[in-house]
PDB file of C-alpha atoms and ligand atoms in Angstrom:
ATOM      1  CA  MET A  28       6.779   8.146 -30.242  1.00 39.00           C
ATOM      2  CA  ALA A  29       9.062   5.169 -30.439  1.00 39.00           C
ATOM      3  CA  VAL A  30       8.416   2.178 -28.282  1.00 41.00           C
ATOM      4  CA  THR A  31      11.174   1.908 -25.728  1.00 45.00           C
ATOM      5  CA  LYS A  32      12.069  -0.806 -23.311  1.00 49.00           C
ATOM      6  CA  GLY A  33      12.698   1.741 -20.576  1.00 54.00           C
ATOM      7  CA  HIS A  34      16.474   1.196 -20.590  1.00 64.00           C
ATOM      8  CA  GLY A  35      16.076  -1.912 -18.459  1.00 81.00           C
ATOM      9  CA  ASN A  36      14.499   0.048 -15.636  1.00 89.00           C
ATOM     10  CA  PRO A  37      12.272  -1.866 -13.197  1.00 91.00           C
ATOM     11  CA  ASN A  38       8.556  -2.088 -13.866  1.00 92.00           C
ATOM     12  CA  TRP A  39       6.322   0.568 -12.421  1.00 93.00           C
ATOM     13  CA  ASN A  40       4.442  -0.474  -9.302  1.00 92.00           C
ATOM     14  CA  ARG A  41       0.966   0.573  -8.232  1.00 92.00           C
ATOM     15  CA  ASP A  42       2.037   3.591  -6.153  1.00 92.00           C
ATOM     16  CA  GLU A  43       4.213   4.946  -8.954  1.00 95.00           C
ATOM     17  CA  THR A  44       1.472   4.506 -11.531  1.00 95.00           C
ATOM     18  CA  ILE A  45      -1.039   6.334  -9.326  1.00 95.00           C
ATOM     19  CA  LEU A  46       1.386   9.261  -9.024  1.00 96.00           C
ATOM     20  CA  ALA A  47       1.719   9.299 -12.824  1.00 96.00           C
ATOM     21  CA  LEU A  48      -2.066   9.258 -13.196  1.00 95.00           C
ATOM     22  CA  GLU A  49      -2.326  12.207 -10.837  1.00 96.00           C
ATOM     23  CA  THR A  50       0.113  14.086 -13.086  1.00 96.00           C
ATOM     24  CA  TYR A  51      -1.927  13.100 -16.124  1.00 95.00           C
ATOM     25  CA  PHE A  52      -5.008  14.705 -14.585  1.00 94.00           C
ATOM     26  CA  ALA A  53      -2.969  17.753 -13.522  1.00 94.00           C
ATOM     27  CA  LEU A  54      -1.977  18.298 -17.173  1.00 94.00           C
ATOM     28  CA  GLY A  55      -5.646  18.584 -18.098  1.00 90.00           C
ATOM     29  CA  GLY A  56      -5.318  16.941 -21.501  1.00 84.00           C
ATOM     30  CA  LYS A  57      -2.025  18.617 -22.428  1.00 89.00           C
ATOM     31  CA  ASN A  58       0.588  16.441 -24.075  1.00 90.00           C
ATOM     32  CA  PRO A  59       3.179  15.363 -21.510  1.00 92.00           C
ATOM     33  CA  ASN A  60       6.536  16.993 -22.150  1.00 93.00           C
ATOM     34  CA  SER A  61       9.786  16.249 -20.326  1.00 94.00           C
ATOM     35  CA  LYS A  62      10.449  20.012 -19.923  1.00 95.00           C
ATOM     36  CA  ASP A  63       7.127  20.605 -18.170  1.00 95.00           C
ATOM     37  CA  PRO A  64       7.641  21.427 -14.446  1.00 93.00           C
ATOM     38  CA  VAL A  65       4.783  19.050 -13.566  1.00 94.00           C
ATOM     39  CA  ILE A  66       6.600  16.163 -15.273  1.00 96.00           C
ATOM     40  CA  ILE A  67       9.923  17.149 -13.695  1.00 95.00           C
ATOM     41  CA  ALA A  68       8.238  17.175 -10.274  1.00 93.00           C
ATOM     42  CA  LEU A  69       6.818  13.705 -10.947  1.00 95.00           C
ATOM     43  CA  SER A  70      10.276  12.469 -11.935  1.00 95.00           C
ATOM     44  CA  ASN A  71      11.797  13.903  -8.737  1.00 92.00           C
ATOM     45  CA  THR A  72       9.140  12.275  -6.562  1.00 91.00           C
ATOM     46  CA  LEU A  73       9.593   8.911  -8.256  1.00 92.00           C
ATOM     47  CA  ARG A  74      13.361   9.095  -7.931  1.00 90.00           C
ATOM     48  CA  ALA A  75      12.976   9.760  -4.189  1.00 85.00           C
ATOM     49  CA  LEU A  76      10.880   6.638  -3.572  1.00 85.00           C
ATOM     50  CA  PRO A  77      12.747   3.826  -1.832  1.00 82.00           C
ATOM     51  CA  TYR A  78      11.274   0.961  -3.886  1.00 83.00           C
ATOM     52  CA  HIS A  79      13.909  -0.025  -6.380  1.00 85.00           C
ATOM     53  CA  GLY A  80      17.243   0.032  -4.549  1.00 82.00           C
ATOM     54  CA  GLU A  81      20.336   0.250  -6.754  1.00 83.00           C
ATOM     55  CA  ALA A  82      18.325   0.455  -9.979  1.00 86.00           C
ATOM     56  CA  ALA A  83      16.956   3.823  -8.865  1.00 86.00           C
ATOM     57  CA  ARG A  84      20.429   5.379  -8.951  1.00 86.00           C
ATOM     58  CA  LYS A  85      20.756   5.112 -12.706  1.00 90.00           C
ATOM     59  CA  PRO A  86      20.319   8.518 -14.369  1.00 91.00           C
ATOM     60  CA  THR A  87      17.726   7.028 -16.725  1.00 93.00           C
ATOM     61  CA  PHE A  88      15.582   5.783 -13.824  1.00 94.00           C
ATOM     62  CA  ARG A  89      12.187   7.574 -13.950  1.00 95.00           C
ATOM     63  CA  ASN A  90      13.885  10.583 -15.548  1.00 96.00           C
ATOM     64  CA  PRO A  91      11.646  13.299 -17.062  1.00 96.00           C
ATOM     65  CA  ASP A  92      11.602  11.442 -20.411  1.00 95.00           C
ATOM     66  CA  GLY A  93      10.522   8.227 -18.700  1.00 94.00           C
ATOM     67  CA  ALA A  94       7.921  10.044 -16.594  1.00 95.00           C
ATOM     68  CA  ALA A  95       6.510  11.807 -19.680  1.00 95.00           C
ATOM     69  CA  PHE A  96       6.406   8.491 -21.519  1.00 92.00           C
ATOM     70  CA  LYS A  97       4.424   6.847 -18.722  1.00 93.00           C
ATOM     71  CA  VAL A  98       1.939   9.726 -18.602  1.00 93.00           C
ATOM     72  CA  GLN A  99       1.644   9.444 -22.395  1.00 91.00           C
ATOM     73  CA  ASN A 100       0.833   5.735 -21.994  1.00 88.00           C
ATOM     74  CA  LEU A 101      -1.937   6.548 -19.556  1.00 88.00           C
ATOM     75  CA  ARG A 102      -3.198   9.187 -21.954  1.00 86.00           C
ATOM     76  CA  SER A 103      -3.297   6.685 -24.793  1.00 84.00           C
ATOM     77  CA  ARG A 104      -5.241   4.371 -22.520  1.00 81.00           C
ATOM     78  CA  GLU A 105      -7.916   7.036 -22.369  1.00 78.00           C
ATOM     79  CA  THR A 106      -7.886   8.148 -26.000  1.00 77.00           C
ATOM     80  CA  GLY A 107      -7.342   4.629 -27.342  1.00 74.00           C
ATOM     81  CA  LYS A 108      -4.901   6.131 -29.837  1.00 70.00           C
ATOM     82  CA  GLY A 109      -1.181   5.860 -30.301  1.00 62.00           C
ATOM     83  CA  LEU A 110       0.801   3.516 -28.165  1.00 60.00           C
ATOM     84  CA  SER A 111       0.143  -0.149 -28.000  1.00 64.00           C
ATOM     85  CA  ASN A 112       2.625  -0.999 -25.260  1.00 67.00           C
ATOM     86  CA  VAL A 113       0.433   0.012 -22.358  1.00 78.00           C
ATOM     87  CA  SER A 114       1.412  -2.274 -19.490  1.00 86.00           C
ATOM     88  CA  ARG A 115      -0.937  -4.436 -17.510  1.00 88.00           C
ATOM     89  CA  MET A 116      -0.410  -2.157 -14.504  1.00 90.00           C
ATOM     90  CA  ASP A 117      -1.376   0.901 -16.595  1.00 90.00           C
ATOM     91  CA  ARG A 118      -4.526  -0.855 -17.744  1.00 89.00           C
ATOM     92  CA  GLU A 119      -5.468  -1.981 -14.241  1.00 90.00           C
ATOM     93  CA  ILE A 120      -4.937   1.447 -12.698  1.00 92.00           C
ATOM     94  CA  TRP A 121      -6.759   3.147 -15.546  1.00 92.00           C
ATOM     95  CA  ASP A 122      -9.729   0.783 -15.284  1.00 90.00           C
ATOM     96  CA  GLU A 123      -9.844   1.214 -11.531  1.00 91.00           C
ATOM     97  CA  LEU A 124      -9.251   4.950 -11.232  1.00 93.00           C
ATOM     98  CA  GLY A 125      -9.345   6.588 -14.665  1.00 92.00           C
ATOM     99  CA  ALA A 126     -12.828   7.962 -14.089  1.00 93.00           C
ATOM    100  CA  ASN A 127     -12.127   9.098 -10.541  1.00 94.00           C
ATOM    101  CA  PRO A 128      -9.621  11.980 -10.317  1.00 95.00           C
ATOM    102  CA  VAL A 129     -10.749  12.830  -6.778  1.00 95.00           C
ATOM    103  CA  GLU A 130      -9.823   9.369  -5.545  1.00 93.00           C
ATOM    104  CA  VAL A 131      -6.512   9.570  -7.433  1.00 94.00           C
ATOM    105  CA  THR A 132      -5.675  12.825  -5.629  1.00 94.00           C
ATOM    106  CA  ARG A 133      -6.582  11.265  -2.295  1.00 91.00           C
ATOM    107  CA  LEU A 134      -4.486   8.142  -2.910  1.00 91.00           C
ATOM    108  CA  ALA A 135      -1.550  10.168  -4.256  1.00 92.00           C
ATOM    109  CA  SER A 136      -1.516  12.255  -1.093  1.00 89.00           C
ATOM    110  CA  LEU A 137      -1.534   9.082   1.030  1.00 86.00           C
ATOM    111  CA  ILE A 138       1.413   7.773  -0.991  1.00 86.00           C
ATOM    112  CA  ARG A 139       3.232  11.065  -0.450  1.00 85.00           C
ATOM    113  CA  ALA A 140       2.469  10.832   3.279  1.00 80.00           C
ATOM    114  CA  GLY A 141       4.154   7.425   3.151  1.00 78.00           C
ATOM    115  CA  ILE A 142       7.178   8.929   1.424  1.00 76.00           C
ATOM    116  CA  ALA A 143       7.423  11.681   4.046  1.00 71.00           C
ATOM    117  CA  SER A 144       7.189   9.169   6.868  1.00 68.00           C
ATOM    118  CA  GLU A 145       9.778   6.800   5.432  1.00 59.00           C
ATOM    119  CA  LEU A 146      12.466   9.209   4.301  1.00 53.00           C
ATOM    120  CA  GLY A 147      15.808   8.243   5.695  1.00 49.00           C
ATOM    121  CA  LEU A 148      14.825   4.609   5.987  1.00 50.00           C
ATOM    122  CA  GLU A 149      16.344   2.042   3.727  1.00 51.00           C
ATOM    123  CA  ALA A 150      14.349   0.292   1.054  1.00 53.00           C
ATOM    124  CA  PRO A 151      11.947  -2.341   2.350  1.00 54.00           C
ATOM    125  CA  SER A 152      13.235  -5.885   2.100  1.00 55.00           C
ATOM    126  CA  PRO A 153      11.293  -8.341  -0.078  1.00 53.00           C
ATOM    127  CA  ASP A 154      10.221 -10.137   3.135  1.00 54.00           C
ATOM    128  CA  GLU A 155       8.642  -7.020   4.423  1.00 50.00           C
ATOM    129  CA  ALA A 156       6.832  -6.302   1.192  1.00 51.00           C
ATOM    130  CA  GLU A 157       4.721  -9.450   1.651  1.00 57.00           C
ATOM    131  CA  ASP A 158       1.677  -9.914  -0.473  1.00 70.00           C
ATOM    132  CA  VAL A 159      -0.635  -7.313   0.966  1.00 77.00           C
ATOM    133  CA  GLU A 160      -0.709  -3.703  -0.056  1.00 79.00           C
ATOM    134  CA  PHE A 161      -3.266  -1.367   1.471  1.00 83.00           C
ATOM    135  CA  TYR A 162      -4.915   1.412  -0.521  1.00 82.00           C
ATOM    136  CA  GLU A 163      -2.669   3.810   1.446  1.00 81.00           C
ATOM    137  CA  GLY A 164       0.232   2.630  -0.686  1.00 84.00           C
ATOM    138  CA  ARG A 165       3.175   0.393  -0.081  1.00 82.00           C
ATOM    139  CA  LEU A 166       5.105   2.618   2.301  1.00 82.00           C
ATOM    140  CA  LEU A 167       2.245   3.180   4.720  1.00 81.00           C
ATOM    141  CA  THR A 168       1.400  -0.532   4.562  1.00 84.00           C
ATOM    142  CA  GLN A 169       4.946  -1.287   5.649  1.00 83.00           C
ATOM    143  CA  LYS A 170       4.726   1.287   8.365  1.00 82.00           C
ATOM    144  CA  HIS A 171       1.575  -0.436   9.667  1.00 85.00           C
ATOM    145  CA  MET A 172       3.417  -3.772   9.794  1.00 85.00           C
ATOM    146  CA  ARG A 173       6.508  -2.314  11.419  1.00 84.00           C
ATOM    147  CA  ARG A 174       4.531  -0.598  14.128  1.00 85.00           C
ATOM    148  CA  GLU A 175       2.523  -3.597  15.094  1.00 87.00           C
ATOM    149  CA  ARG A 176       5.553  -5.879  15.037  1.00 86.00           C
ATOM    150  CA  SER A 177       7.385  -3.728  17.518  1.00 85.00           C
ATOM    151  CA  PRO A 178       8.166  -6.082  20.424  1.00 86.00           C
ATOM    152  CA  GLY A 179       7.516  -3.334  22.989  1.00 88.00           C
ATOM    153  CA  LEU A 180       3.997  -2.703  21.714  1.00 88.00           C
ATOM    154  CA  ARG A 181       3.045  -6.370  21.728  1.00 89.00           C
ATOM    155  CA  LYS A 182       4.496  -6.857  25.191  1.00 89.00           C
ATOM    156  CA  ALA A 183       2.555  -3.868  26.533  1.00 91.00           C
ATOM    157  CA  LEU A 184      -0.662  -5.160  24.992  1.00 92.00           C
ATOM    158  CA  LEU A 185      -0.182  -8.642  26.466  1.00 91.00           C
ATOM    159  CA  LYS A 186       0.562  -7.114  29.846  1.00 91.00           C
ATOM    160  CA  LYS A 187      -2.581  -5.003  29.710  1.00 90.00           C
ATOM    161  CA  LEU A 188      -4.637  -8.147  29.046  1.00 89.00           C
ATOM    162  CA  GLU A 189      -2.880 -10.255  31.680  1.00 81.00           C
ATOM    163  CA  GLY A 190      -5.774 -10.321  34.107  1.00 84.00           C
ATOM    164  CA  VAL A 191      -8.510 -10.657  31.460  1.00 87.00           C
ATOM    165  CA  GLY A 192      -7.016 -13.492  29.434  1.00 88.00           C
ATOM    166  CA  LEU A 193      -6.075 -13.562  25.775  1.00 93.00           C
ATOM    167  CA  GLU A 194      -8.849 -13.712  23.211  1.00 94.00           C
ATOM    168  CA  CYS A 195      -8.836 -12.889  19.487  1.00 95.00           C
ATOM    169  CA  GLN A 196     -11.084  -9.875  18.956  1.00 94.00           C
ATOM    170  CA  MET A 197     -12.069 -11.165  15.537  1.00 94.00           C
ATOM    171  CA  CYS A 198     -12.855 -14.886  15.961  1.00 93.00           C
ATOM    172  CA  GLY A 199     -13.032 -15.099  19.758  1.00 92.00           C
ATOM    173  CA  ASP A 200     -10.523 -17.967  19.938  1.00 93.00           C
ATOM    174  CA  THR A 201      -8.590 -18.109  23.224  1.00 94.00           C
ATOM    175  CA  HIS A 202      -6.296 -20.930  22.082  1.00 92.00           C
ATOM    176  CA  SER A 203      -6.893 -22.610  25.418  1.00 91.00           C
ATOM    177  CA  ASN A 204      -5.986 -25.866  23.665  1.00 92.00           C
ATOM    178  CA  LEU A 205      -2.367 -24.732  23.899  1.00 92.00           C
ATOM    179  CA  PRO A 206      -0.317 -25.076  27.061  1.00 91.00           C
ATOM    180  CA  PRO A 207      -0.386 -21.683  28.838  1.00 86.00           C
ATOM    181  CA  GLU A 208       3.295 -20.965  28.236  1.00 87.00           C
ATOM    182  CA  PHE A 209       2.826 -21.117  24.439  1.00 91.00           C
ATOM    183  CA  ARG A 210      -0.538 -19.386  24.228  1.00 90.00           C
ATOM    184  CA  ALA A 211       0.707 -15.831  23.785  1.00 91.00           C
ATOM    185  CA  ALA A 212       2.626 -16.905  20.663  1.00 92.00           C
ATOM    186  CA  ALA A 213      -0.703 -17.350  18.830  1.00 94.00           C
ATOM    187  CA  PHE A 214      -1.567 -13.660  19.153  1.00 94.00           C
ATOM    188  CA  GLU A 215      -0.469 -10.481  17.434  1.00 94.00           C
ATOM    189  CA  ALA A 216      -1.114  -6.778  17.781  1.00 94.00           C
ATOM    190  CA  HIS A 217      -3.086  -5.125  14.982  1.00 95.00           C
ATOM    191  CA  HIS A 218      -3.177  -1.371  14.466  1.00 92.00           C
ATOM    192  CA  VAL A 219      -6.867  -0.496  14.189  1.00 92.00           C
ATOM    193  CA  VAL A 220      -6.570   2.912  12.500  1.00 86.00           C
ATOM    194  CA  PRO A 221      -5.103   3.764   9.099  1.00 85.00           C
ATOM    195  CA  ILE A 222      -1.499   4.874   9.594  1.00 77.00           C
ATOM    196  CA  ALA A 223      -2.108   7.977   7.471  1.00 75.00           C
ATOM    197  CA  SER A 224      -4.567   9.257  10.050  1.00 76.00           C
ATOM    198  CA  VAL A 225      -2.485   8.610  13.171  1.00 73.00           C
ATOM    199  CA  GLY A 226       0.702  10.305  12.022  1.00 64.00           C
ATOM    200  CA  ALA A 227       3.990  10.201  13.824  1.00 64.00           C
ATOM    201  CA  GLY A 228       4.572   9.480  17.474  1.00 68.00           C
ATOM    202  CA  VAL A 229       4.264   6.544  19.782  1.00 71.00           C
ATOM    203  CA  THR A 230       1.495   4.024  19.097  1.00 78.00           C
ATOM    204  CA  LYS A 231      -1.203   4.184  21.751  1.00 84.00           C
ATOM    205  CA  LEU A 232      -2.403   0.939  23.286  1.00 87.00           C
ATOM    206  CA  SER A 233      -5.968   2.052  22.564  1.00 88.00           C
ATOM    207  CA  ASP A 234      -5.066   1.944  18.853  1.00 89.00           C
ATOM    208  CA  VAL A 235      -4.209  -1.742  18.811  1.00 92.00           C
ATOM    209  CA  ALA A 236      -6.351  -4.860  18.923  1.00 95.00           C
ATOM    210  CA  LEU A 237      -5.335  -8.371  19.882  1.00 95.00           C
ATOM    211  CA  LEU A 238      -5.888 -10.823  17.040  1.00 96.00           C
ATOM    212  CA  CYS A 239      -4.859 -14.393  16.498  1.00 95.00           C
ATOM    213  CA  ALA A 240      -2.182 -14.688  13.806  1.00 94.00           C
ATOM    214  CA  VAL A 241      -4.628 -16.229  11.306  1.00 94.00           C
ATOM    215  CA  CYS A 242      -7.288 -13.522  11.693  1.00 95.00           C
ATOM    216  CA  HIS A 243      -4.597 -10.861  11.443  1.00 94.00           C
ATOM    217  CA  ARG A 244      -3.480 -12.201   8.059  1.00 93.00           C
ATOM    218  CA  VAL A 245      -7.076 -12.491   6.892  1.00 93.00           C
ATOM    219  CA  LEU A 246      -7.886  -8.927   7.948  1.00 94.00           C
ATOM    220  CA  HIS A 247      -4.833  -7.539   6.153  1.00 93.00           C
ATOM    221  CA  ARG A 248      -5.844  -9.446   3.039  1.00 92.00           C
ATOM    222  CA  MET A 249      -9.374  -8.021   3.251  1.00 92.00           C
ATOM    223  CA  ILE A 250      -8.074  -4.454   3.499  1.00 92.00           C
ATOM    224  CA  SER A 251      -5.734  -5.105   0.587  1.00 89.00           C
ATOM    225  CA  LEU A 252      -8.374  -6.695  -1.655  1.00 89.00           C
ATOM    226  CA  GLN A 253     -11.175  -4.258  -0.933  1.00 89.00           C
ATOM    227  CA  ARG A 254      -8.916  -1.215  -1.219  1.00 88.00           C
ATOM    228  CA  ARG A 255     -10.415   0.481   1.800  1.00 91.00           C
ATOM    229  CA  TRP A 256      -9.993   0.393   5.547  1.00 92.00           C
ATOM    230  CA  ILE A 257     -11.860  -2.385   7.367  1.00 94.00           C
ATOM    231  CA  GLY A 258     -12.300  -2.344  11.129  1.00 95.00           C
ATOM    232  CA  VAL A 259     -12.215  -5.417  13.350  1.00 95.00           C
ATOM    233  CA  GLU A 260     -15.999  -5.297  13.909  1.00 94.00           C
ATOM    234  CA  GLU A 261     -16.715  -5.290  10.205  1.00 94.00           C
ATOM    235  CA  ALA A 262     -14.139  -7.995   9.547  1.00 93.00           C
ATOM    236  CA  ARG A 263     -15.850 -10.182  12.107  1.00 92.00           C
ATOM    237  CA  ALA A 264     -19.126  -9.812  10.210  1.00 90.00           C
ATOM    238  CA  LEU A 265     -17.419 -10.394   6.846  1.00 87.00           C
ATOM    239  CA  VAL A 266     -15.885 -13.727   7.833  1.00 82.00           C
ATOM    240  CA  LYS A 267     -19.295 -14.914   8.948  1.00 79.00           C
ATOM    241  CA  ALA A 268     -20.935 -13.856   5.664  1.00 68.00           C
ATOM    242  CA  PRO A 269     -21.910 -16.667   3.289  1.00 60.00           C
ATOM    243  CA  ALA A 270     -19.244 -17.658   0.779  1.00 58.00           C
ATOM    244  CA  ASN A 271     -18.894 -15.555  -2.403  1.00 55.00           C
ATOM    245  CA  SER A 272     -21.018 -12.751  -1.061  1.00 54.00           C
ATOM    246  CA  ILE A 273     -18.279 -10.170  -0.667  1.00 51.00           C
ATOM    247  CA  PHE A 274     -15.174 -10.707  -2.791  1.00 50.00           C
TER     248      PHE A 274
HETATM  249 ZN1  LIG B 327      -8.812 -14.964  15.380  1.00 78.71          ZN
HETATM  250 ZN1  LIG B 328      -2.365  -5.286  11.238  1.00 78.71          ZN
END
């Protein structure tokens, strides 16, 4: 097969590559073919994702040929034969998940849950994308952020804690060094359960923890780096662990 530049289409991201790897496993060693219903289904899913804005409207974007080509790349990663233009993302995903089809299926279904929950919404802005991406995939990560940034949720949480006083549930800081009228600004709401397992509906106050802004960032980074869910309790223990012992 000829090496193509993908008609100037945007690079594949992690979620897209995981979906392609799922298709690779579904083919059970068969050569990917753009007429195969499994490849056509992959192409349709990829074209429905809201990641790439205008670029995704081009007819060549993730079309069945492109989808088959990507699956072929992943295949050559396994066989070591054929194509030499396997991307860094392909290599990373293959090294991480190539021996674990069960995990690929699980992650692909989380990504699809993200798609289902985000349909009708516009593409995430680059600001929202940030630098963390949970194992649940980009869409559910964004959903996590959106939920906990909802002003109503944060207000309700602060109100609930009015009598008790504000304290970060991870580091214990109360920010009492700040004048009382600024103190609340140091705190954020964090959703303590994976979005995929809470589903639609209103966020319950029992599902959110109060964290200082720094701990909240650190916890998100931990979840992103370790590619699994990490609760506040565990995060508290992890930040106290000696340097270099965990990451
Ligand atoms: Zn804190
Ligand atoms: Zn959070």
